[in-house]
Coordinates of C-alpha atoms in Angstrom, one line a residue:
M8 CA 8.6 3.1 6.5
L9 CA 10.3 5.1 9.2
S10 CA 8.5 8.0 10.8
E11 CA 10.2 11.4 11.2
S12 CA 10.9 10.7 14.9
Q13 CA 12.3 7.2 14.1
S14 CA 14.6 8.7 11.4
K15 CA 15.8 11.5 13.7
K16 CA 16.7 8.9 16.4
I17 CA 18.9 7.0 13.9
V18 CA 20.5 10.2 12.6
D19 CA 21.3 11.3 16.2
F20 CA 22.7 7.9 17.1
V21 CA 25.0 7.8 14.1
L22 CA 26.2 11.4 14.6
E23 CA 26.9 10.6 18.3
L24 CA 29.1 7.7 17.2
C25 CA 30.8 10.0 14.6
A26 CA 31.6 12.6 17.2
K27 CA 33.8 10.2 19.0
H28 CA 36.1 10.1 16.0
S29 CA 36.5 13.9 15.9
S30 CA 39.3 15.7 17.7
K31 CA 41.0 19.1 17.7
K32 CA 43.8 17.8 15.6
H33 CA 41.5 15.9 13.2
P34 CA 38.0 17.5 13.3
A35 CA 35.3 15.6 11.5
Q36 CA 31.9 16.4 10.1
A37 CA 29.2 13.8 9.3
E38 CA 26.0 13.7 7.3
V39 CA 23.5 10.9 7.6
S40 CA 20.9 10.3 4.9
I41 CA 18.1 7.7 5.2
T42 CA 15.9 6.7 2.3
G43 CA 13.2 4.1 2.4
S44 CA 10.4 2.7 0.2
N45 CA 7.7 0.1 0.5
V46 CA 6.4 0.5 -3.0
A47 CA 4.9 -2.9 -4.0
T48 CA 4.6 -4.0 -7.6
S49 CA 2.0 -6.3 -9.2
R50 CA 2.8 -7.5 -12.7
F51 CA 0.5 -9.1 -15.3
A52 CA 0.9 -10.6 -18.8
N53 CA -1.3 -12.5 -21.2
N54 CA -4.3 -11.4 -19.2
E55 CA -3.1 -13.0 -16.0
V56 CA -1.4 -11.7 -12.8
T57 CA 2.1 -13.1 -12.9
Q58 CA 3.9 -11.6 -9.9
N59 CA 3.6 -9.6 -6.7
Q60 CA 6.5 -8.1 -5.0
A61 CA 6.3 -6.1 -1.7
P62 CA 9.8 -5.1 -0.6
D63 CA 10.3 -2.7 2.3
I64 CA 13.8 -1.3 2.1
T65 CA 15.6 1.3 4.1
T66 CA 19.1 2.5 3.4
V67 CA 21.3 4.6 5.7
A68 CA 24.1 6.5 4.0
L69 CA 27.0 8.1 6.0
R70 CA 29.2 10.9 4.6
V71 CA 32.3 11.8 6.6
L72 CA 34.5 14.8 6.0
Q73 CA 37.9 14.8 7.8
D74 CA 41.2 16.4 6.9
Q75 CA 39.9 17.7 3.5
R76 CA 38.9 14.1 2.6
Q77 CA 35.4 12.8 2.3
V78 CA 33.8 9.4 1.9
R79 CA 30.2 8.1 1.6
L80 CA 29.2 4.6 2.6
E81 CA 25.8 2.9 2.9
T82 CA 24.2 0.0 4.9
L83 CA 20.9 -1.8 5.0
D84 CA 21.6 -3.0 8.6
L85 CA 19.8 -0.6 10.9
S86 CA 20.8 -2.4 14.1
D87 CA 23.1 -0.6 16.6
K88 CA 25.8 -3.1 15.6
G89 CA 25.2 -2.4 11.9
L90 CA 25.3 1.4 12.3
T91 CA 28.4 1.2 14.5
K92 CA 30.1 -0.9 11.8
L93 CA 29.1 1.7 9.2
V94 CA 30.7 4.5 11.2
E95 CA 33.9 2.6 11.9
S96 CA 34.2 1.6 8.2
A97 CA 33.6 5.2 7.1
F98 CA 36.4 6.6 9.3
E99 CA 38.8 3.9 8.2
A100 CA 38.0 4.6 4.5
V101 CA 38.3 8.3 4.7
K102 CA 41.9 8.0 5.7
L103 CA 42.7 6.2 2.5
L104 CA 41.4 8.9 0.1
D105 CA 43.3 11.8 -1.4
R106 CA 43.0 15.3 0.0
D107 CA 40.7 17.6 -2.0
E108 CA 41.1 21.3 -1.2
Q109 CA 37.7 22.1 -2.9
I110 CA 35.7 20.1 -0.4
L111 CA 33.2 22.4 1.3
P112 CA 32.3 22.1 5.0
L113 CA 28.8 20.7 5.5
P114 CA 25.9 23.2 5.4
S115 CA 24.0 24.5 8.4
K116 CA 20.3 24.4 8.9
S117 CA 18.7 26.2 5.9
K118 CA 16.6 29.3 6.6
K119 CA 13.9 27.9 4.5
D120 CA 13.5 24.3 5.5
K121 CA 9.8 24.1 4.8
D122 CA 7.7 25.7 2.1
D123 CA 4.1 26.4 2.9
K124 CA 3.3 26.2 -0.9
L125 CA 4.3 22.6 -1.0
P126 CA 1.2 20.4 -1.7
V127 CA 0.5 17.4 0.5
R128 CA 1.7 14.4 -1.4
Y129 CA 1.1 11.6 1.1
D130 CA -2.1 9.7 0.7
K131 CA -2.6 7.1 3.4
A132 CA -5.1 5.1 1.3
T133 CA -2.5 4.8 -1.6
A134 CA 0.3 4.1 0.8
S135 CA -1.6 1.2 2.4
E136 CA -3.1 -0.5 -0.7
T137 CA -2.7 -4.3 -0.5
A138 CA -2.0 -6.9 -3.1
A139 CA -5.7 -7.6 -3.3
D140 CA -6.4 -3.9 -4.0
R141 CA -3.8 -3.9 -6.9
A142 CA -5.2 -7.2 -8.2
Q143 CA -8.7 -5.6 -8.4
K144 CA -7.4 -2.8 -10.5
I145 CA -5.5 -5.3 -12.8
G146 CA -8.7 -7.3 -13.0
E147 CA -10.5 -4.3 -14.4
I148 CA -7.8 -4.0 -17.1
I149 CA -7.9 -7.7 -18.0
S150 CA -11.7 -7.8 -18.2
L151 CA -11.8 -4.9 -20.6
A152 CA -9.0 -6.5 -22.7
K153 CA -10.7 -9.9 -22.8
A154 CA -14.0 -8.3 -23.8
S155 CA -12.2 -6.9 -26.9
N156 CA -10.3 -10.2 -27.6
L157 CA -7.0 -8.5 -26.8
S158 CA -4.1 -9.3 -24.5
A159 CA -3.1 -7.0 -21.6
A160 CA 0.3 -6.8 -19.9
G161 CA 1.9 -4.3 -17.5
V162 CA 2.6 -3.3 -13.9
Y163 CA 0.6 -1.6 -11.2
C164 CA 2.5 -0.2 -8.2
T165 CA 1.5 1.5 -5.0
G166 CA 3.2 2.5 -1.8
A167 CA 5.2 5.2 -0.2
N168 CA 8.8 6.4 0.2
F169 CA 10.6 8.8 2.5
E170 CA 13.9 10.7 2.8
A171 CA 15.6 12.1 5.9
I172 CA 18.9 13.9 6.2
G173 CA 20.8 15.3 9.2
N174 CA 24.3 16.5 9.8
S175 CA 26.7 17.4 12.6
N176 CA 25.8 21.1 12.0
G177 CA 22.3 20.6 13.3
L178 CA 20.5 20.3 10.0
F179 CA 17.6 17.8 9.9
N180 CA 14.9 17.4 7.3
Y181 CA 12.3 14.7 6.6
Y182 CA 9.9 14.1 3.7
R183 CA 7.5 11.4 2.7
E184 CA 5.1 10.9 -0.2
S185 CA 2.9 8.1 -1.6
S186 CA 2.8 7.0 -5.2
C187 CA 0.8 5.0 -7.7
E188 CA 2.0 4.0 -11.1
C189 CA 0.3 2.0 -13.9
S190 CA 2.0 0.9 -17.1
L191 CA -0.2 -0.8 -19.6
T192 CA 0.4 -2.5 -22.9
I193 CA -2.4 -4.0 -25.0
S194 CA -1.6 -6.2 -27.9
K195 CA -3.3 -8.0 -30.8
D196 CA -1.5 -10.1 -33.4
G197 CA 1.9 -8.5 -32.5
I198 CA 0.6 -4.9 -32.7
T199 CA 0.7 -3.0 -29.5
S200 CA -0.3 0.2 -27.8
W201 CA 0.8 1.6 -24.5
A202 CA 0.1 4.2 -21.8
K203 CA 1.7 5.0 -18.4
A204 CA 0.6 7.2 -15.5
H205 CA 2.1 8.2 -12.2
A206 CA 0.6 10.2 -9.3
P207 CA 0.8 10.5 -5.5
K208 CA -2.8 9.4 -5.2
A209 CA -4.1 6.2 -6.7
L210 CA -7.5 7.8 -7.2
D211 CA -5.9 10.2 -9.7
I212 CA -5.1 7.4 -12.1
K213 CA -8.2 6.5 -14.0
V214 CA -7.5 2.9 -14.9
K215 CA -10.7 2.2 -16.8
D216 CA -10.4 5.3 -19.0
M217 CA -6.7 4.6 -19.6
T218 CA -7.4 1.0 -20.6
E219 CA -10.2 1.9 -23.0
R220 CA -8.0 4.5 -24.6
V221 CA -5.2 2.0 -25.2
I222 CA -7.6 -0.7 -26.5
A223 CA -9.0 1.8 -29.0
K224 CA -5.6 2.7 -30.2
T225 CA -4.5 -1.0 -30.5
I226 CA -7.4 -1.7 -32.7
K227 CA -6.7 1.4 -34.8
A228 CA -3.1 0.4 -35.2
Q229 CA -3.7 -2.9 -37.0
N230 CA -2.2 -3.6 -40.4
P231 CA 0.3 -0.7 -40.5
E232 CA 1.9 0.3 -43.8
S233 CA 5.4 1.6 -44.5
L234 CA 6.2 5.3 -44.8
P235 CA 9.3 6.5 -46.7
P236 CA 12.0 8.1 -44.4
G237 CA 12.1 11.9 -44.5
K238 CA 11.4 15.1 -42.6
Y239 CA 7.7 15.3 -41.6
M240 CA 5.6 17.3 -39.2
A241 CA 5.1 15.2 -36.1
I242 CA 2.5 15.2 -33.3
L243 CA 4.2 14.1 -30.2
E244 CA 2.0 12.8 -27.4
R245 CA 3.1 13.8 -23.9
A246 CA 5.0 10.6 -23.2
A247 CA 7.0 11.0 -26.4
V248 CA 7.8 14.7 -25.5
L249 CA 9.0 13.6 -22.0
D250 CA 11.2 10.8 -23.2
L251 CA 12.9 13.1 -25.8
L252 CA 13.3 16.2 -23.6
C253 CA 14.5 14.3 -20.5
Q254 CA 17.8 13.9 -22.4
L255 CA 18.2 17.7 -22.0
W256 CA 17.7 18.2 -18.3
W257 CA 21.3 17.7 -17.2
D258 CA 22.4 20.4 -19.7
F259 CA 20.7 22.9 -17.2
S260 CA 23.1 21.8 -14.4
A261 CA 25.9 24.2 -13.6
T262 CA 28.4 21.3 -13.4
S263 CA 27.7 20.4 -17.0
H264 CA 28.8 23.9 -17.9
I265 CA 31.9 23.8 -15.6
D266 CA 32.9 20.5 -17.3
K267 CA 32.0 22.1 -20.7
L268 CA 29.7 19.2 -21.6
S269 CA 26.4 21.1 -21.9
C270 CA 24.9 21.8 -25.3
L271 CA 23.9 25.1 -23.8
L272 CA 27.4 26.1 -22.9
D273 CA 28.1 29.9 -22.7
K274 CA 24.5 30.6 -23.8
V275 CA 23.0 31.9 -20.6
G276 CA 21.1 35.0 -21.5
Q277 CA 20.9 34.0 -25.2
K278 CA 18.0 32.9 -27.3
V279 CA 18.3 29.1 -27.6
F280 CA 14.7 27.9 -28.4
G281 CA 11.6 29.2 -30.0
D282 CA 9.5 32.1 -28.5
N283 CA 6.8 29.6 -27.4
V284 CA 9.2 27.5 -25.2
T285 CA 9.3 28.2 -21.4
I286 CA 10.8 25.7 -19.0
Y287 CA 11.1 26.0 -15.2
D288 CA 11.9 23.8 -12.2
D289 CA 9.3 24.0 -9.5
V290 CA 9.0 21.5 -6.6
C291 CA 5.9 23.3 -5.4
H292 CA 4.0 22.8 -8.7
P293 CA 0.7 21.1 -7.9
L294 CA 1.4 18.3 -10.5
Q295 CA 5.0 17.7 -9.4
C296 CA 6.4 15.2 -6.9
G297 CA 9.5 14.9 -4.9
S298 CA 11.4 16.1 -1.9
P299 CA 11.6 19.8 -1.1
F300 CA 15.3 19.5 -0.1
D301 CA 18.3 18.4 -2.1
G302 CA 21.0 15.8 -1.5
E303 CA 22.6 18.0 1.2
G304 CA 19.4 19.0 2.9
Q305 CA 19.2 22.4 1.3
A306 CA 15.8 23.8 0.3
R307 CA 15.0 23.5 -3.4
M308 CA 14.3 26.9 -5.1
S309 CA 11.7 27.2 -7.8
L310 CA 13.3 29.0 -10.8
P311 CA 12.9 29.6 -14.5
L312 CA 15.4 27.9 -16.8
V313 CA 14.1 29.1 -20.2
Q314 CA 11.7 32.0 -20.7
R315 CA 10.2 32.6 -24.1
G316 CA 13.2 30.8 -25.7
V317 CA 15.9 32.5 -23.7
L318 CA 18.2 30.5 -21.4
T319 CA 17.8 32.4 -18.1
G320 CA 19.3 30.2 -15.4
L321 CA 21.0 27.0 -14.3
V322 CA 20.5 24.8 -11.3
H323 CA 23.4 24.9 -8.7
S324 CA 24.7 22.8 -5.9
R325 CA 26.8 24.6 -3.2
Q326 CA 29.9 23.2 -5.0
S327 CA 29.1 24.5 -8.5
A328 CA 27.8 27.8 -7.0
A329 CA 31.2 28.3 -5.3
K330 CA 33.1 27.6 -8.5
M331 CA 30.8 30.0 -10.6
Q332 CA 30.4 32.7 -7.9
A333 CA 26.7 32.0 -7.9
K334 CA 24.1 31.1 -5.3
S335 CA 23.1 27.5 -4.7
T336 CA 19.6 26.7 -5.9
G337 CA 19.3 23.6 -3.7
H338 CA 19.6 21.0 -6.5
A339 CA 22.6 19.0 -5.3
L340 CA 22.6 15.3 -5.8
P341 CA 23.8 13.2 -2.8
Q342 CA 27.5 14.1 -2.4
P343 CA 30.1 13.4 -3.4
T344 CA 29.3 12.9 -7.1
G345 CA 30.8 14.0 -10.4
Y346 CA 27.3 15.0 -11.8
G347 CA 26.9 17.8 -9.3
E348 CA 23.2 18.7 -9.5
M349 CA 20.1 18.1 -11.5
P350 CA 16.7 19.8 -12.0
A351 CA 14.3 17.4 -10.4
N352 CA 10.9 19.1 -10.9
I353 CA 10.7 20.1 -14.6
V354 CA 7.6 21.9 -15.9
V355 CA 7.4 22.7 -19.6
E356 CA 4.8 25.4 -20.1
G357 CA 2.0 24.3 -22.4
G358 CA -0.5 25.9 -24.7
T359 CA -4.2 25.5 -25.4
S360 CA -4.3 23.4 -28.5
T361 CA -6.3 20.2 -28.6
I362 CA -5.3 17.1 -30.6
Q363 CA -8.1 18.1 -33.1
D364 CA -6.5 21.6 -33.4
M365 CA -3.1 20.0 -34.2
L366 CA -4.7 17.6 -36.7
S367 CA -6.4 20.5 -38.4
L368 CA -3.1 22.2 -39.0
V369 CA -2.0 19.3 -41.3
Q370 CA -3.5 20.2 -44.7
G371 CA -2.9 20.0 -48.4
K372 CA 0.5 18.4 -49.4
D373 CA 1.6 18.3 -45.8
V374 CA 1.6 15.0 -43.9
A375 CA 2.4 14.4 -40.2
V376 CA 3.3 11.4 -38.1
L377 CA 1.5 10.9 -34.8
L378 CA 3.8 9.3 -32.2
T379 CA 2.5 7.6 -29.1
R380 CA 5.9 7.2 -27.6
V381 CA 9.6 6.7 -28.4
W382 CA 12.0 4.2 -27.0
Y383 CA 15.7 3.2 -26.9
V384 CA 16.6 6.9 -27.1
R385 CA 20.3 7.5 -27.1
E386 CA 22.6 10.5 -27.5
V387 CA 24.6 10.7 -30.7
D388 CA 26.3 14.1 -30.3
P389 CA 26.2 15.9 -27.0
A390 CA 27.3 19.3 -28.5
T391 CA 24.2 19.5 -30.8
K392 CA 22.1 17.3 -28.6
L393 CA 21.5 15.0 -31.5
I394 CA 19.7 11.9 -30.3
T395 CA 18.4 8.7 -32.0
G396 CA 15.6 6.4 -31.2
M397 CA 12.5 4.5 -32.5
T398 CA 8.8 5.1 -32.5
R399 CA 6.7 2.5 -30.7
D400 CA 3.2 1.3 -29.6
G401 CA 1.0 3.3 -32.0
T402 CA 2.4 5.4 -34.9
F403 CA -0.1 6.9 -37.4
L404 CA -0.1 9.0 -40.6
V405 CA -2.0 12.3 -40.5
Q406 CA -3.4 13.9 -43.7
N407 CA -5.9 16.6 -44.3
G408 CA -6.8 17.1 -40.7
A409 CA -7.4 13.4 -39.8
I410 CA -5.6 10.3 -38.8
V411 CA -5.7 8.2 -42.0
R412 CA -3.9 5.0 -41.2
P413 CA -1.4 3.2 -39.0
I414 CA 2.2 3.1 -40.2
K415 CA 5.2 0.9 -39.3
N416 CA 7.7 2.2 -36.8
L417 CA 10.4 4.6 -37.8
R418 CA 13.9 5.4 -36.6
F419 CA 14.7 9.0 -36.1
N420 CA 17.7 11.3 -35.6
I421 CA 16.8 14.7 -34.2
S422 CA 18.6 17.5 -32.4
L423 CA 16.7 18.7 -29.4
L424 CA 17.9 22.2 -30.1
D425 CA 16.2 22.0 -33.5
L426 CA 13.1 20.4 -32.0
L427 CA 12.5 23.2 -29.5
N428 CA 13.0 25.7 -32.3
N429 CA 10.4 24.0 -34.5
V430 CA 7.3 23.8 -32.1
I431 CA 4.2 24.9 -34.0
A432 CA 1.6 24.2 -31.3
M433 CA 1.3 22.8 -27.8
G434 CA -1.5 21.4 -25.7
P435 CA -2.0 21.8 -21.9
S436 CA 0.8 20.6 -19.7
L437 CA 0.0 17.6 -17.5
R438 CA 1.9 15.2 -15.2
T439 CA 3.4 12.6 -17.6
A440 CA 5.3 9.3 -17.0
G441 CA 7.7 7.7 -19.5
E442 CA 10.4 5.1 -19.7
E443 CA 13.5 7.2 -20.2
G444 CA 13.3 9.7 -17.4
Q445 CA 11.4 10.6 -14.2
P446 CA 7.9 12.0 -14.5
A447 CA 7.5 15.7 -15.4
V448 CA 4.9 18.1 -16.4
V449 CA 4.9 18.5 -20.2
P450 CA 2.5 19.2 -23.1
M451 CA 1.7 17.4 -26.3
M452 CA 3.5 19.1 -29.2
L453 CA 3.2 19.6 -33.0
V454 CA 6.6 20.2 -34.5
R455 CA 8.0 20.6 -38.0
D456 CA 10.9 18.9 -39.7
F457 CA 11.1 15.8 -37.5
N458 CA 13.8 13.7 -39.2
F459 CA 12.8 10.1 -39.7
T460 CA 15.8 8.3 -41.1
E461 CA 14.8 4.6 -41.6
G462 CA 11.7 2.4 -41.7
T463 CA 11.2 -0.9 -39.9
R464 CA 9.5 -4.2 -40.7
F465 CA 7.0 -3.8 -37.9

């Protein structure tokens, strides 16, 4: 892990080398990005620790702009010789590329480089956890599983990462945060349940509570029965909500609208979802994580994307903002890229309903399916945001206000536009980790007309 001063030293060294390739006839600009991580992963399966990895990787990326051409190259070699080679290779490569009249000059130092509202997300204790510390946590999981005659598998990760960026216009930013992630699967006789958590501080992940919850669900999920395909009410746990809705995030990027690929095309200012749906992007949210600056070092703005069902805004990079006569919101991905920008700190506003409240809304002839998670989610039709996927790791039938029995997994086809117009109730929003997208702050949801198209044998 490089400190801020160590990162600045590398940035200045590379920029100094780049300056030698700039002339009045061929002026050049350069941007240096450094990313590093020492997040270590301990894995376990069949109630035994199976692997421990502790990589410490730092990457230096150099972006060069010269004669309306640009190139981006990377290296893992941080020696003077390695960085010199990176600079020489970049200036050779940039000559080979086509001119692009739409390339913007590099930005200057942002007026808002630091936000006082940004929570501290670096915890020294989490960043310095050892393999023995992680093994102790895994030991707690395995002991609980063995006591119930069950099998535990998963990963437990701790460490820290950092980002630094500087350019030849004097911009420099540095950010670091710690992280802890626990993914846990408990199985018995081929029936599984699962949970996953991610937080900047290891103390915020309650491994014992998480394990006991998954064990109870695994036992409850034994001997599942088939349910005929059809449209049912569905109670989506937070991980299921995240892994469905993360398919929608890029549709809020301005580039997806410029390229006419967004399912929300030409709908800014229009009602697109139900009245109870509000979504915003907020790097300063107390439950969010991530850098306060984007891939070009510009400060990330916090902004609403959907307010009470109305599409109110898009996220912009400087490039998309120039094309749409808008202001950059500081959401650029590292440039150059065809994807442009992406919301990185999604918060879906929740409600006040508990799981018991949602169960109590399923009465009479109605039945509902309770989903722990979804997996293998793929897009079928980008225009309607029709996606397909499977349920997994704990699927249950709900009748007359109660969970009545486990059911076999189901395939579904669902439009996310329809889904967010069919939300009946929501629980509080919490930081949630899934397998399809990065963690976000989302609520549990009760929705109507969730379209299950096929059953499975398991």
